Amino acid sequence: MVVAKVWNLVRRPEGTPRVDDFALVEEQLPPCKEGDVLVEAVALSVDPYMRYRSRIIPLNAPMFGSQVAKVIESKNPEWPVGTHLVHYEGWRTHSLLTAQYIKENQFTIKPMPEMGNLPKSLGIGILGMPGNTAYFGLLDICNPKAGETVLVNGAAGAVGSAVVQIAKIKGCTVIAFAGSDEKVAWVKELGADYVFNYKTTNISDALSKMAPNGINVYFDNVGGKFTAEALPHMADFGRVSVCGAISTYNEKKDEAVAINGAFKEGFLIKQQLRVEGFLVHRWNDRWMEGLTQLKEWILQGKLKYKETEFHGFENMPKAFIGLFHGENTGKAVVLP
């Protein structure tokens, strides 16, 4: 019998999450039956969207999240022992994926691309959900064209850093914002044309100077006050991809509503803007298309990545909380 360690959500976070919002428990897993697969976590993801999930997950249930896992026992020929996959069973060291679960969740149990010498953890990073979020969220929603100006905030994060590089691959001028001088330096290495520390820069002044003819594409990971300052700089027929709003995730509901009034209807009409929010699983039927292209760019040296590693399953909450203090550059991963 396998005993899994599991982080349960035991209290609704108020403001920034705290370690004691979670509890580490043990769970004895049932035997592997016909069609079942038993997996062990290899790398676990912490992502900003989990803060929103913490508002709706049942209390005393595992915290939601994805992980790269290795099949250690299988009675399912589609998933032989030794196979690596990505699943969303949350913050746990071991998971029994039953035949029924696999049937009902075929779109959230994903095979890994052939990784070669690349780290398996990229399956929850640039070669996983964050990578495809950048790929489809930029290319399908915004359709950037060579010579256009692209604005990216959260540019040192897992998604933002990929958006910066994809926009450059497509021949765009990129204006990027990150949260520290060290992160600014890294985003410059990724090829962004202009990079600013949003904490020490007047956003509107910087955009007026660097985009005098307006911004054609805005990939928004931050929302809130940043978007309120950036949106007036959009060019006619600009496109906005609303990926995330990390600046608002820890706000109370009424506060979030108050600071989310950036998308003024009159301005959207006047500038004839197209604003679209999205969830990346919209592109489930094209999932491997995105990963294949991203991997090709990595192997060609066109796409760089960085991981901030946290070691030890016991550090899951600390790694998660660190997202809201800017402790990660690139993708934050927990290696159990």
Tab-separated table of C-alpha atoms in Angstrom:
chain	number	residue	atom	x	y	z
A	1	MET	CA	0.000	0.000	0.000
A	2	VAL	CA	1.275	3.453	-0.939
A	3	VAL	CA	0.963	6.345	1.490
A	4	ALA	CA	0.699	9.765	-0.181
A	5	LYS	CA	1.581	13.052	1.435
A	6	VAL	CA	-1.036	15.671	0.644
A	7	TRP	CA	-1.365	19.412	1.266
A	8	ASN	CA	-5.008	20.213	2.059
A	9	LEU	CA	-6.577	23.656	2.018
A	10	VAL	CA	-7.960	24.088	5.537
A	11	ARG	CA	-8.805	27.799	5.598
A	12	ARG	CA	-9.811	30.410	3.021
A	13	PRO	CA	-6.869	32.777	2.560
A	14	GLU	CA	-7.510	36.395	3.439
A	15	GLY	CA	-5.193	38.649	1.512
A	16	THR	CA	-1.869	36.995	0.775
A	17	PRO	CA	-2.030	33.267	1.621
A	18	ARG	CA	-0.315	32.015	4.794
A	19	VAL	CA	1.346	28.693	5.527
A	20	ASP	CA	-1.304	27.825	8.121
A	21	ASP	CA	-4.012	28.065	5.457
A	22	PHE	CA	-2.775	24.579	4.525
A	23	ALA	CA	-2.215	21.313	6.377
A	24	LEU	CA	0.082	18.423	5.466
A	25	VAL	CA	-1.647	15.060	5.877
A	26	GLU	CA	-1.071	11.453	4.861
A	27	GLU	CA	-3.454	9.392	2.762
A	28	GLN	CA	-3.304	5.649	2.163
A	29	LEU	CA	-4.090	4.882	-1.456
A	30	PRO	CA	-6.200	1.885	-2.477
A	31	PRO	CA	-4.717	-0.905	-4.610
A	32	CYS	CA	-4.266	-0.380	-8.330
A	33	LYS	CA	-7.141	-2.101	-10.187
A	34	GLU	CA	-7.839	-2.869	-13.836
A	35	GLY	CA	-7.434	0.292	-15.912
A	36	ASP	CA	-5.865	2.259	-13.045
A	37	VAL	CA	-2.502	4.042	-12.964
A	38	LEU	CA	-0.423	4.885	-9.883
A	39	VAL	CA	1.874	7.883	-10.287
A	40	GLU	CA	4.556	9.623	-8.231
A	41	ALA	CA	5.200	13.358	-8.437
A	42	VAL	CA	8.462	14.402	-10.104
A	43	ALA	CA	7.857	18.175	-10.203
A	44	LEU	CA	4.915	20.165	-8.861
A	45	SER	CA	3.670	23.509	-10.068
A	46	VAL	CA	2.672	26.611	-8.145
A	47	ASP	CA	0.890	29.268	-10.204
A	48	PRO	CA	-0.878	32.562	-9.477
A	49	TYR	CA	-4.262	31.260	-10.674
A	50	MET	CA	-4.279	28.884	-7.701
A	51	ARG	CA	-5.043	31.893	-5.493
A	52	TYR	CA	-8.392	32.221	-7.259
A	53	ARG	CA	-8.932	28.473	-7.000
A	54	SER	CA	-8.448	28.691	-3.233
A	55	ARG	CA	-11.723	30.607	-3.069
A	56	ILE	CA	-13.744	27.716	-4.482
A	57	ILE	CA	-11.895	24.491	-3.554
A	58	PRO	CA	-13.717	22.592	-0.779
A	59	LEU	CA	-11.979	22.985	2.562
A	60	ASN	CA	-10.019	19.987	3.839
A	61	ALA	CA	-9.461	18.865	0.250
A	62	PRO	CA	-6.164	18.787	-1.683
A	63	MET	CA	-4.972	22.114	-3.048
A	64	PHE	CA	-5.502	22.256	-6.795
A	65	GLY	CA	-2.532	22.205	-9.146
A	66	SER	CA	-0.620	20.399	-11.852
A	67	GLN	CA	2.424	18.177	-11.663
A	68	VAL	CA	4.727	16.099	-13.773
A	69	ALA	CA	4.394	12.532	-12.516
A	70	LYS	CA	5.984	9.184	-13.294
A	71	VAL	CA	3.915	6.020	-13.629
A	72	ILE	CA	5.168	3.586	-10.967
A	73	GLU	CA	2.389	0.975	-11.299
A	74	SER	CA	-0.023	0.478	-14.153
A	75	LYS	CA	-2.902	-1.755	-15.136
A	76	ASN	CA	-3.643	0.449	-18.125
A	77	PRO	CA	-1.815	-0.313	-21.397
A	78	GLU	CA	-2.037	3.337	-22.505
A	79	TRP	CA	0.159	4.410	-19.591
A	80	PRO	CA	2.985	1.870	-19.045
A	81	VAL	CA	5.325	1.971	-16.049
A	82	GLY	CA	8.037	4.580	-16.545
A	83	THR	CA	5.812	6.901	-18.588
A	84	HIS	CA	5.745	10.564	-17.584
A	85	LEU	CA	2.525	12.582	-17.731
A	86	VAL	CA	0.994	15.814	-16.489
A	87	HIS	CA	-2.139	15.738	-14.335
A	88	TYR	CA	-4.114	18.076	-12.087
A	89	GLU	CA	-4.700	16.055	-8.926
A	90	GLY	CA	-3.075	18.784	-6.869
A	91	TRP	CA	-0.481	19.082	-4.146
A	92	ARG	CA	0.267	15.419	-3.459
A	93	THR	CA	3.266	13.102	-3.738
A	94	HIS	CA	1.337	10.118	-5.123
A	95	SER	CA	-1.972	9.773	-6.952
A	96	LEU	CA	-4.100	6.852	-8.023
A	97	LEU	CA	-5.659	7.721	-11.362
A	98	THR	CA	-8.560	5.311	-11.651
A	99	ALA	CA	-9.900	4.037	-14.948
A	100	GLN	CA	-13.054	6.088	-14.404
A	101	TYR	CA	-11.053	9.209	-13.575
A	102	ILE	CA	-8.899	8.810	-16.685
A	103	LYS	CA	-12.005	8.406	-18.841
A	104	GLU	CA	-13.685	11.489	-17.381
A	105	ASN	CA	-10.562	13.692	-17.379
A	106	GLN	CA	-8.867	12.808	-20.643
A	107	PHE	CA	-8.273	16.486	-21.442
A	108	THR	CA	-6.453	17.207	-18.172
A	109	ILE	CA	-4.211	14.125	-18.187
A	110	LYS	CA	-1.662	15.003	-20.804
A	111	PRO	CA	1.245	13.051	-22.271
A	112	MET	CA	4.678	14.624	-22.151
A	113	PRO	CA	6.429	15.497	-25.395
A	114	GLU	CA	9.682	13.645	-26.011
A	115	MET	CA	12.013	15.624	-23.738
A	116	GLY	CA	15.419	14.302	-24.745
A	117	ASN	CA	17.942	15.938	-22.412
A	118	LEU	CA	15.560	18.685	-21.337
A	119	PRO	CA	14.354	18.679	-17.699
A	120	LYS	CA	11.081	16.851	-17.091
A	121	SER	CA	9.924	19.857	-15.034
A	122	LEU	CA	9.475	21.803	-18.266
A	123	GLY	CA	6.253	19.811	-18.651
A	124	ILE	CA	4.651	22.208	-16.151
A	125	GLY	CA	6.533	25.175	-17.584
A	126	ILE	CA	7.585	26.241	-21.050
A	127	LEU	CA	6.631	22.823	-22.479
A	128	GLY	CA	3.339	22.688	-20.638
A	129	MET	CA	0.435	24.884	-19.623
A	130	PRO	CA	2.414	28.154	-19.210
A	131	GLY	CA	4.130	27.694	-22.573
A	132	ASN	CA	0.890	27.039	-24.399
A	133	THR	CA	-0.743	29.926	-22.555
A	134	ALA	CA	1.872	32.234	-24.042
A	135	TYR	CA	1.790	30.569	-27.459
A	136	PHE	CA	-1.961	30.488	-28.081
A	137	GLY	CA	-2.819	33.523	-25.951
A	138	LEU	CA	-0.493	35.698	-28.012
A	139	LEU	CA	-0.641	34.182	-31.484
A	140	ASP	CA	-4.277	33.097	-31.739
A	141	ILE	CA	-5.898	35.921	-29.820
A	142	CYS	CA	-3.671	38.852	-30.802
A	143	ASN	CA	-2.175	37.729	-34.130
A	144	PRO	CA	0.903	39.984	-33.821
A	145	LYS	CA	2.444	41.160	-37.059
A	146	ALA	CA	6.063	42.030	-37.780
A	147	GLY	CA	6.748	45.661	-36.954
A	148	GLU	CA	3.944	45.974	-34.401
A	149	THR	CA	4.531	47.041	-30.794
A	150	VAL	CA	3.736	44.491	-28.097
A	151	LEU	CA	3.407	45.304	-24.375
A	152	VAL	CA	3.951	42.517	-21.830
A	153	ASN	CA	3.700	42.832	-18.050
A	154	GLY	CA	4.759	40.149	-15.598
A	155	ALA	CA	7.507	39.694	-18.179
A	156	ALA	CA	9.870	37.706	-15.965
A	157	GLY	CA	7.247	35.098	-15.092
A	158	ALA	CA	6.669	31.721	-16.692
A	159	VAL	CA	4.109	33.014	-19.199
A	160	GLY	CA	5.347	36.564	-19.676
A	161	SER	CA	8.932	35.564	-20.442
A	162	ALA	CA	7.688	33.229	-23.170
A	163	VAL	CA	5.407	35.916	-24.628
A	164	VAL	CA	8.344	38.339	-24.852
A	165	GLN	CA	10.386	35.855	-26.869
A	166	ILE	CA	7.556	34.678	-29.128
A	167	ALA	CA	6.757	38.297	-29.978
A	168	LYS	CA	10.405	38.859	-30.915
A	169	ILE	CA	10.419	35.683	-33.034
A	170	LYS	CA	7.452	37.201	-34.893
A	171	GLY	CA	9.379	40.411	-35.571
A	172	CYS	CA	7.672	42.718	-33.079
A	173	THR	CA	9.018	45.529	-30.929
A	174	VAL	CA	8.546	44.493	-27.301
A	175	ILE	CA	8.038	46.745	-24.287
A	176	ALA	CA	8.195	44.739	-21.065
A	177	PHE	CA	7.688	45.358	-17.346
A	178	ALA	CA	8.996	43.263	-14.447
A	179	GLY	CA	9.226	43.657	-10.683
A	180	SER	CA	12.929	44.028	-9.847
A	181	ASP	CA	16.160	45.254	-11.416
A	182	GLU	CA	17.429	41.661	-11.535
A	183	LYS	CA	14.329	40.568	-13.430
A	184	VAL	CA	14.650	43.532	-15.770
A	185	ALA	CA	18.186	42.434	-16.612
A	186	TRP	CA	17.005	38.918	-17.431
A	187	VAL	CA	14.146	40.103	-19.631
A	188	LYS	CA	16.663	42.222	-21.540
A	189	GLU	CA	18.643	39.024	-22.132
A	190	LEU	CA	15.489	37.513	-23.648
A	191	GLY	CA	15.557	40.191	-26.326
A	192	ALA	CA	12.926	42.698	-25.196
A	193	ASP	CA	13.578	46.107	-26.745
A	194	TYR	CA	12.610	48.172	-23.706
A	195	VAL	CA	12.307	46.818	-20.151
A	196	PHE	CA	11.241	48.670	-17.015
A	197	ASN	CA	10.887	47.980	-13.311
A	198	TYR	CA	7.237	48.841	-12.752
A	199	LYS	CA	7.953	49.586	-9.084
A	200	THR	CA	10.332	52.436	-9.909
A	201	THR	CA	8.944	53.651	-13.249
A	202	ASN	CA	6.014	55.850	-14.203
A	203	ILE	CA	4.235	53.400	-16.485
A	204	SER	CA	2.351	56.007	-18.501
A	205	ASP	CA	5.438	58.161	-19.068
A	206	ALA	CA	7.471	55.162	-20.202
A	207	LEU	CA	4.803	54.091	-22.682
A	208	SER	CA	4.416	57.607	-24.050
A	209	LYS	CA	8.137	57.713	-24.765
A	210	MET	CA	8.640	54.170	-26.092
A	211	ALA	CA	5.360	53.792	-27.984
A	212	PRO	CA	4.544	57.254	-29.356
A	213	ASN	CA	2.346	55.704	-32.053
A	214	GLY	CA	0.542	53.453	-29.586
A	215	ILE	CA	0.601	49.794	-28.574
A	216	ASN	CA	-0.818	47.291	-31.016
A	217	VAL	CA	-0.846	44.233	-28.753
A	218	TYR	CA	-1.082	44.091	-24.956
A	219	PHE	CA	-0.594	40.755	-23.195
A	220	ASP	CA	-1.884	41.329	-19.669
A	221	ASN	CA	-0.766	39.113	-16.781
A	222	VAL	CA	-1.264	41.714	-14.042
A	223	GLY	CA	-4.524	43.633	-14.449
A	224	GLY	CA	-5.657	46.266	-11.972
A	225	LYS	CA	-3.860	49.589	-11.802
A	226	PHE	CA	-1.218	48.606	-14.349
A	227	THR	CA	-3.864	48.017	-17.002
A	228	ALA	CA	-5.640	51.248	-16.077
A	229	GLU	CA	-2.404	53.129	-16.833
A	230	ALA	CA	-1.494	51.132	-19.945
A	231	LEU	CA	-4.794	50.980	-21.795
A	232	PRO	CA	-4.907	54.674	-22.857
A	233	HIS	CA	-1.733	54.015	-24.856
A	234	MET	CA	-3.352	51.426	-27.125
A	235	ALA	CA	-3.363	52.184	-30.845
A	236	ASP	CA	-6.497	52.034	-32.947
A	237	PHE	CA	-7.609	48.437	-33.548
A	238	GLY	CA	-5.319	47.192	-30.777
A	239	ARG	CA	-5.742	43.721	-29.329
A	240	VAL	CA	-5.623	42.868	-25.631
A	241	SER	CA	-5.118	39.318	-24.384
A	242	VAL	CA	-6.294	39.099	-20.764
A	243	CYS	CA	-4.339	36.172	-19.353
A	244	GLY	CA	-4.223	36.958	-15.638
A	245	ALA	CA	-4.663	39.577	-12.946
A	246	ILE	CA	-2.147	38.700	-10.240
A	247	SER	CA	-2.284	42.220	-8.808
A	248	THR	CA	-5.909	41.627	-7.777
A	249	TYR	CA	-5.953	37.974	-6.667
A	250	ASN	CA	-5.373	38.753	-3.001
A	251	GLU	CA	-7.919	41.571	-2.857
A	252	LYS	CA	-11.304	41.232	-1.256
A	253	LYS	CA	-14.151	40.992	-3.742
A	254	ASP	CA	-15.298	44.620	-3.405
A	255	GLU	CA	-11.720	45.912	-3.593
A	256	ALA	CA	-11.024	43.849	-6.707
A	257	VAL	CA	-14.102	45.274	-8.404
A	258	ALA	CA	-12.995	48.812	-7.549
A	259	ILE	CA	-9.511	48.483	-9.066
A	260	ASN	CA	-10.611	46.409	-12.053
A	261	GLY	CA	-12.377	49.297	-13.771
A	262	ALA	CA	-9.579	49.689	-16.321
A	263	PHE	CA	-11.614	48.666	-19.366
A	264	LYS	CA	-13.660	51.808	-19.948
A	265	GLU	CA	-16.334	51.150	-22.540
A	266	GLY	CA	-16.065	54.553	-24.170
A	267	PHE	CA	-12.349	54.190	-24.747
A	268	LEU	CA	-12.695	50.642	-26.085
A	269	ILE	CA	-15.231	51.911	-28.603
A	270	LYS	CA	-13.234	55.012	-29.569
A	271	GLN	CA	-10.028	53.042	-30.168
A	272	GLN	CA	-11.939	50.082	-31.629
A	273	LEU	CA	-10.051	47.682	-29.352
A	274	ARG	CA	-10.576	43.944	-29.097
A	275	VAL	CA	-10.236	42.626	-25.525
A	276	GLU	CA	-10.427	38.890	-24.909
A	277	GLY	CA	-9.947	36.784	-21.822
A	278	PHE	CA	-9.128	33.114	-22.162
A	279	LEU	CA	-8.406	29.776	-20.543
A	280	VAL	CA	-5.679	27.815	-22.253
A	281	HIS	CA	-7.593	24.539	-22.277
A	282	ARG	CA	-9.640	26.056	-25.093
A	283	TRP	CA	-6.834	24.695	-27.280
A	284	ASN	CA	-6.843	21.131	-25.942
A	285	ASP	CA	-7.259	19.748	-29.435
A	286	ARG	CA	-4.089	21.588	-30.534
A	287	TRP	CA	-2.084	21.021	-27.349
A	288	MET	CA	0.816	19.125	-28.897
A	289	GLU	CA	0.986	21.589	-31.796
A	290	GLY	CA	1.978	24.327	-29.363
A	291	LEU	CA	4.432	22.188	-27.408
A	292	THR	CA	6.074	20.910	-30.581
A	293	GLN	CA	6.708	24.441	-31.841
A	294	LEU	CA	7.937	25.660	-28.451
A	295	LYS	CA	10.351	22.738	-28.181
A	296	GLU	CA	11.661	23.425	-31.677
A	297	TRP	CA	12.360	27.039	-30.746
A	298	ILE	CA	14.162	25.899	-27.573
A	299	LEU	CA	16.389	23.515	-29.518
A	300	GLN	CA	17.085	26.260	-32.071
A	301	GLY	CA	18.192	28.599	-29.295
A	302	LYS	CA	15.357	31.039	-29.991
A	303	LEU	CA	13.469	30.417	-26.760
A	304	LYS	CA	15.105	30.540	-23.322
A	305	TYR	CA	13.624	29.483	-20.010
A	306	LYS	CA	14.422	29.794	-16.342
A	307	GLU	CA	13.119	27.874	-13.350
A	308	THR	CA	13.064	28.868	-9.693
A	309	GLU	CA	13.351	25.591	-7.819
A	310	PHE	CA	12.034	24.901	-4.335
A	311	HIS	CA	13.244	21.619	-2.882
A	312	GLY	CA	11.090	19.469	-0.624
A	313	PHE	CA	7.381	18.699	-0.806
A	314	GLU	CA	7.014	20.282	2.622
A	315	ASN	CA	7.760	23.658	1.002
A	316	MET	CA	4.718	23.729	-1.313
A	317	PRO	CA	2.924	26.534	0.585
A	318	LYS	CA	6.089	28.640	0.888
A	319	ALA	CA	6.726	28.319	-2.842
A	320	PHE	CA	3.128	29.316	-3.588
A	321	ILE	CA	3.174	32.307	-1.245
A	322	GLY	CA	6.469	33.422	-2.759
A	323	LEU	CA	4.709	34.081	-6.073
A	324	PHE	CA	2.958	37.065	-4.532
A	325	HIS	CA	6.233	38.502	-3.256
A	326	GLY	CA	8.009	38.189	-6.591
A	327	GLU	CA	10.382	35.460	-5.400
A	328	ASN	CA	10.352	33.552	-8.690
A	329	THR	CA	12.003	34.337	-11.992
A	330	GLY	CA	10.551	32.222	-14.775
A	331	LYS	CA	8.597	29.167	-13.655
A	332	ALA	CA	8.346	28.271	-9.966
A	333	VAL	CA	8.587	24.496	-9.459
A	334	VAL	CA	8.723	22.284	-6.380
A	335	LEU	CA	10.951	19.226	-6.591
A	336	PRO	CA	9.782	16.712	-3.986
